[in-house]
Amino acid sequence: MYTWFLYNPLVTSGTCCLLPNPFARPQPASRILKSSGYDQGKERARSTFAQRQSLYELQVYISKSRRCDGVRPMCGPCARVPKEDQCEYTDSMSRTQELEATVHRLQSRLTVLQNGAGPSHLVGYPGPSSNRSARSSPFSESSSNDASPTFPASISGSHSSSSSEGSSQRDGMGRGEEEPPVAMIHMLLQCFLPHATQFGFFLHPQRFYDSALQPFAIGDERRPSPALLYAAYLWGAHLSRSQPLLSSEGVFLKRAKRHISTEISSHTNPARLLHTIQAQVLLSTYLLRSKRFLEAEFYANGAATVALGYQLHKIRSSRPVTAPQLGAPQLEVYPTPPADVVEEGERIRAFWAVGCLQNQLNLALDAASASFCIFESPGASGIDTPWPLDIEDYDNGALPPGYQGQETIRHFLTDDTFTPSPIPTLYAKASVLLYRATRLGASWSPDLQPQAFAAYQTSYTWLDRRITAFWQALPPIYAFYGNSAAARTLVVTHALAAAAAIRLHRSPAASDAEAQGKCLFAAHSVFDVLGDARVGSQSIAHPVVGALCALACQTMMDEVQRTQTWGSAGRSQEAELRAELGVGMRTMRLYAAGCPLIGGAEYQLQKLGLQYEAI
């Protein structure tokens, strides 16, 4: 039996802390002292008993010293030792407490099933008659027993009976691997799916949810690919903020990585290619949030290579398909035609999700001048895939059946008007503008020949007009306050457009007062949109907001240093800039403090804090 969680809540009038199990086996001593008058075994037993007694007395002392006094809004122990979460009291249950209580009920129920179920019972999965009820209400099971949860070492036998015809295709793809029970899967997906789109989820959420809860073994083709399932479980555990679920993050992360490698190398089921790309996008975003930048870039570039190899940039193209890019597998086009318009929409959204992720990584790493991005590798004129829409729009016929196009990005950059578009389209377009501005700024050099410098100035002026026109055409954020997921995506879209303006006007060639004024205005705008409290949920924002906020703060710092050279004439303006910079730093802390793993904001905040103290 494999123990997944070990949870021992300190029961007081308020929940202040979690303690280790006082009856757990103590760690062995690094060295056992020998005495000439006693047997070594007796000495070891005496030492172990003393350690256990000391540990128990220590935890009793900690329990008494941290006992909640019930004072509101913050109890005494928490006031003396500040912690991240707010105090929670027994007369009301928080979301975290509800999740923890549910986990304990599921653990107890699982123990009962393991002790009383016959060999044909699906441990952790409902039978055919209970599948519907478990899917609609996974929190209905209850028990008073809080036994530690354990899962069977393998569930392959119970699942193979319902899907034996595909067993030969599932070897090495998760068959026989332990998986959480279906009710826990339901809970993980409920924590993840409401926020999935802002982390790069491009599949149809309801279809994914339904197939994830199918009563078949992991690896069965009627369920999502193992890599995608574990990537979704990973995000669900991460966003749950529940300690029992958080303790499984390491397991889910390890399995997601392993299955991604297996699925890419096997190529046994090309029809599930989108699942592998989706798993890579989710994993890369998670690693970026966790401050593991090189790994994040590795998986993002892997997703881009697969997408280009399968010609996802040529969907609905009016031109003949060319050879695949970057040495990807030699395939004519995507292996199978889409089953319906929704699946075709998923493929379209997949291409743009990969490109946006790479652009966000380039911004976070400040390495766009040397980094590979799907927006440029086939050439801007080689991207014929339509702009992404909301997933529901494809089912509603928003993409005409006979539509074909070409040079999607070039048309966007040269069209005179910006028509109203869905938020996913605006998000992708803002990413393209940021990428173009970054690349243009990186191409400048003081050694440019007159002809090259004139071409640079022409591109600079033209791109400045495009960014300004697009930014002004964006819908206001307040129009989407009723849809929190859409509002958060639109906030990042506004911030990306502002970041494009900053990247363009901070180039060494743009040193005039007008360019500096545009930089400051864009930095103010980043603070305004990211600091909008009516949008909320800063703790679950995409980690790119850390890089966006850091870029705006750095712009303010540069201007503060410039005004310091003016002497007394610039003191009033310096004071205003410092006040605005303080607003930006506080906004950044909102995103960094919401989650200990929001590495994008936390990492940038540490660097900016040192720079701010130096000026």
Coordinates of C-alpha atoms in Angstrom, one line a residue:
M1 CA 0.0 0.0 0.0
Y2 CA 1.3 3.4 -0.9
T3 CA 0.6 6.3 1.5
W4 CA -0.2 9.5 -0.4
F5 CA -1.0 11.9 2.5
L6 CA -0.2 12.1 6.2
Y7 CA -2.3 14.8 7.6
N8 CA -2.7 15.6 11.3
P9 CA -4.7 18.8 12.0
L10 CA -4.2 20.5 15.3
V11 CA -7.7 20.7 16.7
T12 CA -8.3 24.0 18.5
S13 CA -10.9 26.7 18.4
G14 CA -9.3 28.0 15.2
T15 CA -7.0 26.3 12.7
C16 CA -3.6 27.9 13.0
C17 CA -1.1 25.3 11.9
L18 CA -0.4 21.8 10.8
L19 CA 2.0 19.5 12.8
P20 CA 3.7 16.3 11.9
N21 CA 2.3 13.1 13.4
P22 CA 3.7 12.9 17.0
F23 CA 3.6 9.1 16.8
A24 CA 5.5 8.7 13.6
R25 CA 8.8 6.7 13.7
P26 CA 11.7 9.2 14.6
Q27 CA 14.6 9.6 12.3
P28 CA 17.5 7.2 13.1
A29 CA 20.5 8.8 14.9
S30 CA 23.5 9.4 12.7
R31 CA 25.6 7.5 15.2
I32 CA 24.8 5.1 18.0
L33 CA 27.0 5.6 21.1
K34 CA 28.4 2.4 22.5
S35 CA 28.8 1.7 26.2
S36 CA 31.1 -1.1 27.4
G37 CA 28.6 -2.1 30.1
Y38 CA 25.5 -2.5 27.9
D39 CA 24.5 -4.4 24.8
Q40 CA 24.3 -2.4 21.6
G41 CA 20.7 -3.4 21.0
K42 CA 19.5 -2.3 24.4
E43 CA 21.3 1.0 23.9
R44 CA 19.6 1.5 20.6
A45 CA 16.2 0.8 22.0
R46 CA 16.8 3.2 24.9
S47 CA 18.0 5.9 22.6
T48 CA 15.0 5.5 20.3
F49 CA 12.6 5.6 23.3
A50 CA 14.2 8.8 24.5
Q51 CA 14.0 10.4 21.1
R52 CA 10.4 9.5 20.7
Q53 CA 9.6 10.8 24.2
S54 CA 11.4 14.1 23.5
L55 CA 9.6 14.5 20.2
Y56 CA 6.3 13.9 21.9
E57 CA 7.0 16.4 24.7
L58 CA 8.2 19.0 22.2
Q59 CA 5.0 18.7 20.1
V60 CA 2.8 18.9 23.2
Y61 CA 4.6 22.1 24.1
I62 CA 4.2 23.5 20.6
S63 CA 0.6 22.5 20.7
K64 CA 0.0 24.4 23.9
S65 CA 2.0 27.4 22.9
R66 CA 0.2 27.8 19.5
R67 CA -3.3 27.1 20.8
C68 CA -5.6 29.5 19.1
D69 CA -7.1 32.1 21.5
G70 CA -10.1 32.8 19.1
V71 CA -9.3 36.5 18.8
R72 CA -10.5 38.0 15.5
P73 CA -9.6 38.9 12.9
M74 CA -6.2 37.4 13.7
C75 CA -5.5 35.1 16.7
G76 CA -2.6 35.6 19.1
P77 CA -0.2 32.9 17.8
C78 CA -0.7 34.0 14.3
A79 CA -0.1 37.7 15.3
R80 CA 3.2 36.7 16.9
V81 CA 4.3 34.5 14.0
P82 CA 2.7 35.9 10.9
K83 CA 1.6 33.5 8.2
E84 CA 0.4 33.7 4.7
D85 CA -3.2 32.5 5.1
Q86 CA -5.9 34.2 7.1
C87 CA -7.1 32.7 10.3
E88 CA -10.0 30.3 10.0
Y89 CA -12.5 29.6 12.7
T90 CA -14.7 26.7 13.6
D91 CA -18.0 28.5 13.1
S92 CA -17.3 28.8 9.4
M93 CA -15.6 26.5 6.9
S94 CA -13.2 28.0 4.3
R95 CA -12.7 26.5 0.9
T96 CA -9.5 24.8 2.1
Q97 CA -11.3 23.2 5.0
E98 CA -14.1 22.0 2.8
L99 CA -11.5 20.4 0.4
E100 CA -9.6 18.8 3.3
A101 CA -12.8 17.4 4.9
T102 CA -13.8 16.0 1.5
V103 CA -10.4 14.3 1.1
H104 CA -10.8 12.7 4.5
R105 CA -14.3 11.4 3.7
L106 CA -12.9 10.0 0.5
Q107 CA -10.0 8.4 2.3
S108 CA -12.4 6.7 4.8
R109 CA -14.7 5.6 2.0
L110 CA -11.8 4.1 0.1
T111 CA -10.7 2.1 3.2
V112 CA -14.1 0.6 3.5
L113 CA -14.2 -0.3 -0.2
Q114 CA -10.7 -1.9 0.0
N115 CA -11.7 -4.0 3.0
G116 CA -15.1 -5.1 1.7
A117 CA -15.0 -5.1 -2.1
G118 CA -14.7 -8.2 -4.1
P119 CA -12.1 -8.9 -6.8
S120 CA -14.3 -7.6 -9.6
H121 CA -15.0 -4.2 -7.9
L122 CA -13.4 -1.2 -9.4
V123 CA -11.5 0.3 -6.5
G124 CA -11.7 4.0 -6.5
Y125 CA -14.0 4.1 -9.6
P126 CA -17.8 3.8 -9.7
G127 CA -19.5 0.9 -11.3
P128 CA -21.7 1.4 -14.4
S129 CA -24.8 2.2 -12.3
S130 CA -23.0 4.8 -10.1
N131 CA -21.0 6.5 -12.8
R132 CA -23.5 9.3 -13.5
S133 CA -24.2 10.1 -9.8
A134 CA -20.5 10.1 -9.0
R135 CA -19.8 12.5 -11.8
S136 CA -22.6 14.9 -10.8
S137 CA -22.0 14.9 -7.1
P138 CA -18.5 13.6 -6.1
F139 CA -18.7 15.2 -2.6
S140 CA -21.6 13.1 -1.4
E141 CA -19.7 10.3 0.3
S142 CA -19.1 10.7 4.0
S143 CA -17.6 8.8 6.9
S144 CA -16.5 9.6 10.4
N145 CA -13.3 7.6 10.1
D146 CA -10.3 9.8 9.4
A147 CA -7.9 6.9 8.6
S148 CA -4.9 7.7 6.4
P149 CA -5.7 7.2 2.8
T150 CA -3.9 4.5 0.8
F151 CA -4.3 3.5 -2.8
P152 CA -3.9 0.0 -4.3
A153 CA -0.5 -0.6 -5.8
S154 CA -2.1 -1.2 -9.2
I155 CA -5.5 -0.8 -10.7
S156 CA -4.8 -2.4 -14.0
G157 CA -6.6 -5.6 -13.2
S158 CA -9.9 -3.8 -12.3
H159 CA -9.8 -1.6 -15.4
S160 CA -8.6 -4.1 -17.9
S161 CA -11.8 -6.0 -17.7
S162 CA -13.7 -3.1 -19.2
S163 CA -11.1 -2.2 -21.9
S164 CA -9.1 -5.4 -22.6
E165 CA -9.5 -4.9 -26.4
G166 CA -7.0 -2.0 -26.3
S167 CA -4.5 -3.4 -23.9
S168 CA -1.9 -4.1 -26.5
Q169 CA -1.9 -0.4 -27.4
R170 CA -1.5 0.8 -23.9
D171 CA 1.7 -0.9 -22.9
G172 CA 4.1 1.8 -21.5
M173 CA 1.3 4.4 -21.6
G174 CA 0.2 4.2 -17.9
R175 CA -1.4 0.7 -17.9
G176 CA -1.3 -0.7 -14.5
E177 CA -0.4 2.6 -12.9
E178 CA -2.1 3.8 -9.7
E179 CA -4.4 6.7 -10.1
P180 CA -6.5 8.7 -7.6
P181 CA -10.1 7.7 -7.1
V182 CA -12.7 9.2 -9.4
A183 CA -14.1 11.5 -6.7
M184 CA -10.7 12.9 -6.1
I185 CA -10.2 13.4 -9.8
H186 CA -13.5 15.3 -9.8
M187 CA -12.2 17.5 -7.1
L188 CA -8.8 18.2 -8.8
L189 CA -10.6 19.1 -12.1
Q190 CA -13.0 21.4 -10.3
C191 CA -10.0 23.3 -8.9
F192 CA -8.3 23.5 -12.3
L193 CA -10.9 23.9 -15.0
P194 CA -12.5 27.2 -13.9
H195 CA -9.0 28.8 -14.4
A196 CA -7.6 26.5 -17.1
T197 CA -7.9 28.9 -20.1
Q198 CA -5.6 31.5 -18.6
F199 CA -2.9 28.8 -18.2
G200 CA -3.0 27.8 -21.8
F201 CA -5.8 25.2 -21.8
F202 CA -7.1 25.1 -25.4
L203 CA -9.2 21.9 -25.4
H204 CA -13.0 21.8 -25.0
P205 CA -13.3 21.7 -21.1
Q206 CA -16.5 19.8 -20.9
R207 CA -15.3 17.1 -23.3
F208 CA -12.1 16.7 -21.5
Y209 CA -13.9 16.5 -18.1
D210 CA -16.3 13.9 -19.3
S211 CA -13.6 11.7 -20.8
A212 CA -11.3 12.1 -17.8
L213 CA -14.1 10.5 -15.6
Q214 CA -14.7 7.5 -17.8
P215 CA -14.4 4.3 -15.8
F216 CA -11.4 2.9 -17.8
A217 CA -7.7 2.4 -16.9
I218 CA -5.4 5.3 -17.4
G219 CA -3.9 4.9 -20.9
D220 CA -7.2 3.7 -22.4
E221 CA -7.9 5.6 -25.6
R222 CA -11.4 6.6 -24.4
R223 CA -9.8 8.8 -21.8
P224 CA -7.3 11.7 -22.2
S225 CA -3.6 10.7 -22.6
P226 CA -1.8 9.9 -19.3
A227 CA 0.5 13.0 -19.7
L228 CA -2.5 15.3 -20.0
L229 CA -4.3 13.7 -17.1
Y230 CA -1.4 14.1 -14.8
A231 CA -0.7 17.6 -16.0
A232 CA -4.3 18.5 -15.2
Y233 CA -4.1 16.7 -11.8
L234 CA -0.9 18.7 -11.1
W235 CA -2.6 22.0 -11.7
G236 CA -5.7 21.0 -9.7
A237 CA -3.5 20.1 -6.7
H238 CA -1.5 23.3 -7.1
L239 CA -4.6 25.6 -7.2
S240 CA -6.5 23.8 -4.5
R241 CA -4.4 25.4 -1.7
S242 CA -5.3 22.2 0.3
Q243 CA -2.3 20.6 2.1
P244 CA -3.4 17.0 1.5
L245 CA -3.7 17.7 -2.3
L246 CA -0.6 19.8 -2.4
S247 CA 1.4 16.9 -1.1
S248 CA 0.7 15.0 -4.3
E249 CA 2.2 17.7 -6.6
G250 CA 5.5 15.9 -6.7
V251 CA 4.0 12.6 -7.8
F252 CA 1.9 14.2 -10.5
L253 CA 4.8 16.3 -11.8
K254 CA 7.0 13.3 -12.1
R255 CA 4.4 11.2 -13.9
A256 CA 3.5 14.0 -16.3
K257 CA 7.1 14.4 -17.3
R258 CA 7.5 10.6 -17.8
H259 CA 4.4 10.2 -19.9
I260 CA 5.2 13.2 -22.1
S261 CA 8.6 11.6 -23.0
T262 CA 6.8 8.3 -23.7
E263 CA 4.1 9.8 -25.8
I264 CA 6.5 11.9 -27.9
S265 CA 8.8 9.0 -28.6
S266 CA 6.2 6.3 -29.3
H267 CA 4.0 8.0 -31.9
T268 CA 1.6 5.1 -31.4
N269 CA -1.5 7.2 -31.5
P270 CA -1.2 10.3 -33.6
A271 CA -4.9 11.1 -33.1
R272 CA -4.0 12.0 -29.5
L273 CA -1.3 14.4 -30.5
L274 CA -3.2 17.4 -29.2
H275 CA -3.2 15.8 -25.7
T276 CA 0.6 15.7 -25.7
I277 CA 0.9 19.3 -26.9
Q278 CA -1.6 20.3 -24.2
A279 CA 0.3 18.5 -21.5
Q280 CA 3.5 20.2 -22.6
V281 CA 1.9 23.6 -22.5
L282 CA 0.4 23.1 -19.0
L283 CA 3.6 21.6 -17.7
S284 CA 5.7 24.5 -19.1
T285 CA 3.4 27.1 -17.6
Y286 CA 3.6 25.3 -14.2
L287 CA 7.4 25.2 -14.3
L288 CA 7.5 28.9 -15.2
R289 CA 5.2 29.5 -12.2
S290 CA 7.6 27.4 -10.1
K291 CA 10.7 29.4 -11.2
R292 CA 12.2 26.5 -13.2
F293 CA 12.8 28.5 -16.3
L294 CA 15.0 26.2 -18.3
E295 CA 12.6 23.2 -17.9
A296 CA 9.7 25.5 -18.8
E297 CA 11.5 26.6 -22.0
F298 CA 12.4 23.0 -22.9
Y299 CA 8.7 21.8 -22.8
A300 CA 7.4 24.9 -24.6
N301 CA 9.9 24.5 -27.4
G302 CA 9.1 20.8 -27.5
A303 CA 5.4 21.6 -28.0
A304 CA 6.3 24.1 -30.8
T305 CA 8.4 21.6 -32.6
V306 CA 5.6 19.0 -32.6
A307 CA 3.1 21.7 -33.7
L308 CA 5.2 22.8 -36.6
G309 CA 6.0 19.2 -37.6
Y310 CA 2.3 18.4 -37.8
Q311 CA 1.6 21.6 -39.8
L312 CA -0.7 23.2 -37.2
H313 CA 0.3 26.6 -38.7
K314 CA -1.3 25.6 -42.0
I315 CA -4.9 24.9 -40.8
R316 CA -7.5 26.1 -43.4
S317 CA -4.6 27.2 -45.6
S318 CA -5.4 28.2 -49.2
R319 CA -1.8 27.3 -50.2
P320 CA -0.2 23.9 -50.7
V321 CA 1.4 22.3 -47.5
T322 CA 5.2 22.6 -47.4
A323 CA 7.7 20.3 -45.7
P324 CA 7.7 20.3 -41.9
Q325 CA 9.9 22.6 -39.9
L326 CA 12.8 22.0 -37.6
G327 CA 13.4 18.4 -38.4
A328 CA 10.0 17.3 -37.0
P329 CA 8.6 13.9 -38.0
Q330 CA 8.0 13.8 -41.8
L331 CA 4.2 13.9 -41.9
E332 CA 2.1 15.3 -44.8
V333 CA -0.4 17.1 -42.6
Y334 CA -2.1 16.4 -39.3
P335 CA -2.5 12.6 -39.2
T336 CA -6.3 12.5 -39.3
P337 CA -8.9 15.0 -40.2
P338 CA -10.8 16.6 -37.3
A339 CA -13.9 14.7 -36.2
D340 CA -15.9 17.9 -36.0
V341 CA -15.6 21.7 -35.9
V342 CA -14.8 21.7 -32.2
E343 CA -11.8 19.4 -32.7
E344 CA -10.6 21.6 -35.5
G345 CA -11.0 24.6 -33.2
E346 CA -8.9 22.8 -30.6
R347 CA -6.1 22.5 -33.2
I348 CA -6.3 26.1 -34.1
R349 CA -6.2 27.1 -30.5
A350 CA -3.3 24.8 -29.9
F351 CA -1.0 26.6 -32.3
W352 CA -1.7 30.0 -30.9
A353 CA -1.4 28.7 -27.3
V354 CA 2.1 27.4 -28.0
G355 CA 3.2 30.7 -29.6
C356 CA 1.8 32.8 -26.8
L357 CA 3.5 30.6 -24.2
Q358 CA 6.9 30.9 -26.0
N359 CA 6.5 34.7 -26.1
Q360 CA 5.7 34.8 -22.4
L361 CA 8.8 32.8 -21.6
N362 CA 10.9 35.1 -23.8
L363 CA 9.6 38.0 -21.8
A364 CA 10.2 36.4 -18.5
L365 CA 13.7 35.3 -19.4
D366 CA 14.4 38.6 -21.3
A367 CA 16.0 36.5 -24.0
A368 CA 13.8 37.0 -27.1
S369 CA 16.7 38.1 -29.3
A370 CA 18.2 34.6 -29.1
S371 CA 15.1 32.4 -28.5
F372 CA 13.1 30.3 -30.8
C373 CA 9.5 31.2 -31.2
I374 CA 6.8 29.6 -33.3
F375 CA 5.6 33.0 -34.5
E376 CA 8.8 33.4 -36.6
S377 CA 10.2 30.0 -37.4
P378 CA 8.0 29.4 -40.4
G379 CA 8.1 33.1 -41.2
A380 CA 5.2 35.4 -40.5
S381 CA 4.0 35.0 -44.1
G382 CA 4.0 31.2 -43.6
I383 CA 1.3 31.2 -40.8
D384 CA -2.1 30.6 -42.4
T385 CA -4.0 29.2 -39.4
P386 CA -6.9 31.5 -38.4
W387 CA -6.9 33.4 -35.2
P388 CA -8.2 31.5 -32.2
L389 CA -11.8 31.9 -31.0
D390 CA -13.6 30.9 -27.8
I391 CA -14.1 27.2 -27.8
E392 CA -17.9 27.6 -27.9
D393 CA -17.7 29.8 -31.0
Y394 CA -16.7 26.8 -33.1
D395 CA -19.8 24.9 -32.1
N396 CA -21.9 27.9 -33.0
G397 CA -20.5 28.2 -36.5
A398 CA -18.3 31.2 -36.0
L399 CA -15.7 29.7 -38.4
P400 CA -17.5 29.3 -41.8
P401 CA -17.1 25.7 -43.3
G402 CA -15.6 27.0 -46.5
Y403 CA -13.2 29.5 -45.0
Q404 CA -9.5 29.4 -46.2
G405 CA -6.8 32.0 -45.6
Q406 CA -3.1 32.7 -45.7
E407 CA -0.6 35.0 -44.1
T408 CA -2.6 35.6 -40.9
I409 CA -0.1 37.7 -39.1
R410 CA 0.9 39.8 -42.1
H411 CA -2.8 40.7 -42.7
F412 CA -3.1 41.7 -39.0
L413 CA -0.1 43.9 -39.2
T414 CA -1.1 45.7 -42.4
D415 CA -4.9 46.0 -42.1
D416 CA -6.1 49.5 -41.4
T417 CA -8.9 48.7 -39.0
F418 CA -9.4 46.5 -36.0
T419 CA -12.8 44.8 -35.9
P420 CA -14.3 43.6 -32.6
S421 CA -12.9 40.2 -31.8
P422 CA -13.2 37.5 -29.1
I423 CA -10.8 37.7 -26.2
P424 CA -8.6 34.7 -27.4
T425 CA -8.0 36.5 -30.7
L426 CA -7.1 39.8 -28.9
Y427 CA -4.8 37.9 -26.6
A428 CA -2.9 36.2 -29.5
K429 CA -2.7 39.5 -31.4
A430 CA -1.2 41.3 -28.3
S431 CA 1.4 38.5 -28.0
V432 CA 2.3 38.9 -31.7
L433 CA 2.8 42.7 -31.2
L434 CA 4.9 42.2 -28.1
Y435 CA 7.1 39.7 -30.0
R436 CA 7.5 42.0 -33.0
A437 CA 8.4 45.0 -30.7
T438 CA 10.9 42.9 -28.8
R439 CA 12.6 41.6 -31.9
L440 CA 12.7 45.0 -33.6
G441 CA 14.4 46.5 -30.5
A442 CA 16.9 43.7 -30.4
S443 CA 17.8 44.3 -34.0
W444 CA 19.1 47.8 -33.4
S445 CA 22.8 48.4 -33.2
P446 CA 24.9 51.6 -33.1
D447 CA 26.9 50.2 -36.0
L448 CA 23.9 50.2 -38.4
Q449 CA 24.7 51.5 -41.9
P450 CA 22.6 54.5 -43.0
Q451 CA 20.3 52.4 -45.2
A452 CA 19.8 49.8 -42.5
F453 CA 19.1 52.6 -39.9
A454 CA 16.5 54.2 -42.2
A455 CA 14.8 50.8 -42.6
Y456 CA 14.8 50.4 -38.8
Q457 CA 13.3 53.9 -38.3
T458 CA 10.6 53.1 -40.9
S459 CA 9.7 49.8 -39.1
Y460 CA 9.8 51.6 -35.7
T461 CA 7.3 54.2 -36.8
W462 CA 5.0 51.7 -38.5
L463 CA 4.9 49.4 -35.5
D464 CA 4.3 52.2 -33.1
R465 CA 1.1 53.1 -35.0
R466 CA 0.0 49.5 -35.1
I467 CA 0.4 49.1 -31.3
T468 CA -1.4 52.3 -30.6
A469 CA -4.3 51.5 -32.8
F470 CA -4.7 48.0 -31.5
W471 CA -4.4 49.1 -27.8
Q472 CA -7.1 51.8 -28.3
A473 CA -9.4 49.3 -29.9
L474 CA -9.3 46.9 -26.9
P475 CA -12.6 46.6 -25.0
P476 CA -12.7 48.0 -21.5
I477 CA -12.1 45.6 -18.7
Y478 CA -15.2 46.7 -16.7
A479 CA -17.4 45.2 -19.4
F480 CA -16.2 41.7 -18.3
Y481 CA -16.4 42.0 -14.6
G482 CA -19.2 39.5 -14.6
N483 CA -16.9 36.9 -16.2
S484 CA -13.9 36.6 -14.0
A485 CA -11.9 34.2 -16.3
A486 CA -12.5 36.5 -19.3
A487 CA -11.7 39.6 -17.3
R488 CA -8.4 38.1 -16.1
T489 CA -7.4 37.2 -19.7
L490 CA -8.4 40.7 -20.9
V491 CA -6.3 42.2 -18.2
V492 CA -3.2 40.4 -19.4
T493 CA -4.1 41.4 -23.0
H494 CA -4.1 45.1 -22.0
A495 CA -0.8 44.6 -20.1
L496 CA 0.8 42.8 -23.1
A497 CA -0.1 45.7 -25.4
A498 CA 1.4 48.1 -22.9
A499 CA 4.5 45.9 -22.7
A500 CA 4.8 46.0 -26.5
A501 CA 4.9 49.8 -26.3
I502 CA 7.5 49.7 -23.6
R503 CA 9.7 47.3 -25.5
L504 CA 9.5 49.3 -28.6
H505 CA 10.2 52.8 -27.1
R506 CA 12.9 51.6 -24.7
S507 CA 15.2 50.7 -27.6
P508 CA 18.4 52.7 -27.7
A509 CA 17.3 54.3 -31.0
A510 CA 14.2 55.8 -29.3
S511 CA 15.8 58.3 -26.9
D512 CA 13.7 61.3 -27.6
A513 CA 11.3 62.8 -25.1
E514 CA 8.2 61.6 -26.9
A515 CA 9.3 58.0 -26.7
Q516 CA 10.1 58.4 -23.0
G517 CA 6.7 59.8 -22.4
K518 CA 5.1 56.8 -24.2
C519 CA 7.1 54.4 -22.1
L520 CA 5.9 56.1 -18.8
F521 CA 2.3 56.1 -20.0
A522 CA 2.5 52.3 -20.8
A523 CA 4.1 51.6 -17.4
H524 CA 1.3 53.4 -15.7
S525 CA -1.2 51.4 -17.7
V526 CA 0.4 48.1 -16.6
F527 CA 0.0 49.1 -13.0
D528 CA -3.6 50.2 -13.5
V529 CA -4.9 47.1 -15.2
L530 CA -3.0 44.6 -13.0
G531 CA -3.9 46.4 -9.9
D532 CA -7.7 46.4 -10.7
A533 CA -9.1 44.9 -7.5
R534 CA -12.5 44.3 -9.1
V535 CA -11.0 41.6 -11.2
G536 CA -9.4 39.9 -8.2
S537 CA -7.9 36.4 -8.0
Q538 CA -4.3 37.6 -8.2
S539 CA -3.1 34.4 -6.5
I540 CA -4.1 32.3 -9.6
A541 CA -2.9 34.7 -12.3
H542 CA -0.6 33.6 -15.1
P543 CA 3.1 33.9 -14.0
V544 CA 3.7 36.2 -16.9
V545 CA 2.2 39.0 -14.9
G546 CA 5.3 39.0 -12.8
A547 CA 7.5 39.8 -15.9
L548 CA 5.0 42.4 -17.1
C549 CA 5.0 44.2 -13.7
A550 CA 8.8 43.9 -13.5
L551 CA 9.1 45.5 -16.9
A552 CA 6.9 48.4 -15.9
C553 CA 8.8 48.8 -12.6
Q554 CA 12.1 48.8 -14.4
T555 CA 10.9 51.5 -16.7
M556 CA 10.0 53.7 -13.7
M557 CA 13.4 53.0 -12.1
D558 CA 15.2 54.1 -15.3
E559 CA 13.2 57.4 -15.3
V560 CA 13.9 58.0 -11.6
Q561 CA 17.6 57.6 -12.3
R562 CA 17.3 60.0 -15.3
T563 CA 15.6 62.7 -13.3
Q564 CA 18.3 62.4 -10.6
T565 CA 20.7 63.9 -13.1
W566 CA 18.6 67.1 -13.3
G567 CA 19.5 68.1 -9.8
S568 CA 17.0 70.2 -7.8
A569 CA 14.9 70.8 -10.9
G570 CA 13.8 67.2 -11.1
R571 CA 13.0 66.5 -7.4
S572 CA 9.3 67.0 -7.7
Q573 CA 9.1 64.7 -10.7
E574 CA 11.3 62.2 -9.0
A575 CA 9.0 62.1 -6.0
E576 CA 6.0 61.4 -8.2
L577 CA 7.8 58.7 -10.0
R578 CA 8.9 57.1 -6.7
A579 CA 5.3 57.1 -5.5
E580 CA 4.2 55.5 -8.7
L581 CA 7.0 52.9 -8.4
G582 CA 5.8 52.1 -5.0
V583 CA 2.3 51.4 -6.4
G584 CA 3.9 49.0 -8.9
M585 CA 5.9 47.2 -6.2
R586 CA 2.8 46.7 -4.1
T587 CA 0.8 45.5 -7.1
M588 CA 3.6 43.0 -7.8
R589 CA 3.5 41.8 -4.2
L590 CA -0.2 41.0 -4.6
Y591 CA 0.7 38.5 -7.2
A592 CA 3.8 37.2 -5.5
A593 CA 2.2 36.8 -2.1
G594 CA -0.8 34.8 -3.4
C595 CA 1.1 31.6 -3.9
P596 CA 4.6 30.6 -2.8
L597 CA 5.2 29.1 -6.3
I598 CA 4.4 32.1 -8.4
G599 CA 8.0 32.3 -9.3
G600 CA 7.6 34.8 -12.2
A601 CA 6.6 37.6 -9.8
E602 CA 8.6 36.5 -6.8
Y603 CA 11.8 36.1 -8.7
Q604 CA 11.5 39.5 -10.4
L605 CA 10.4 41.1 -7.2
Q606 CA 13.6 40.1 -5.4
K607 CA 15.7 41.6 -8.2
L608 CA 13.7 44.8 -8.3
G609 CA 13.8 45.2 -4.5
L610 CA 17.6 45.3 -4.6
Q611 CA 17.6 47.8 -7.5
Y612 CA 15.0 50.0 -5.8
E613 CA 17.1 50.2 -2.6
A614 CA 20.1 51.2 -4.7
I615 CA 18.5 54.3 -6.3

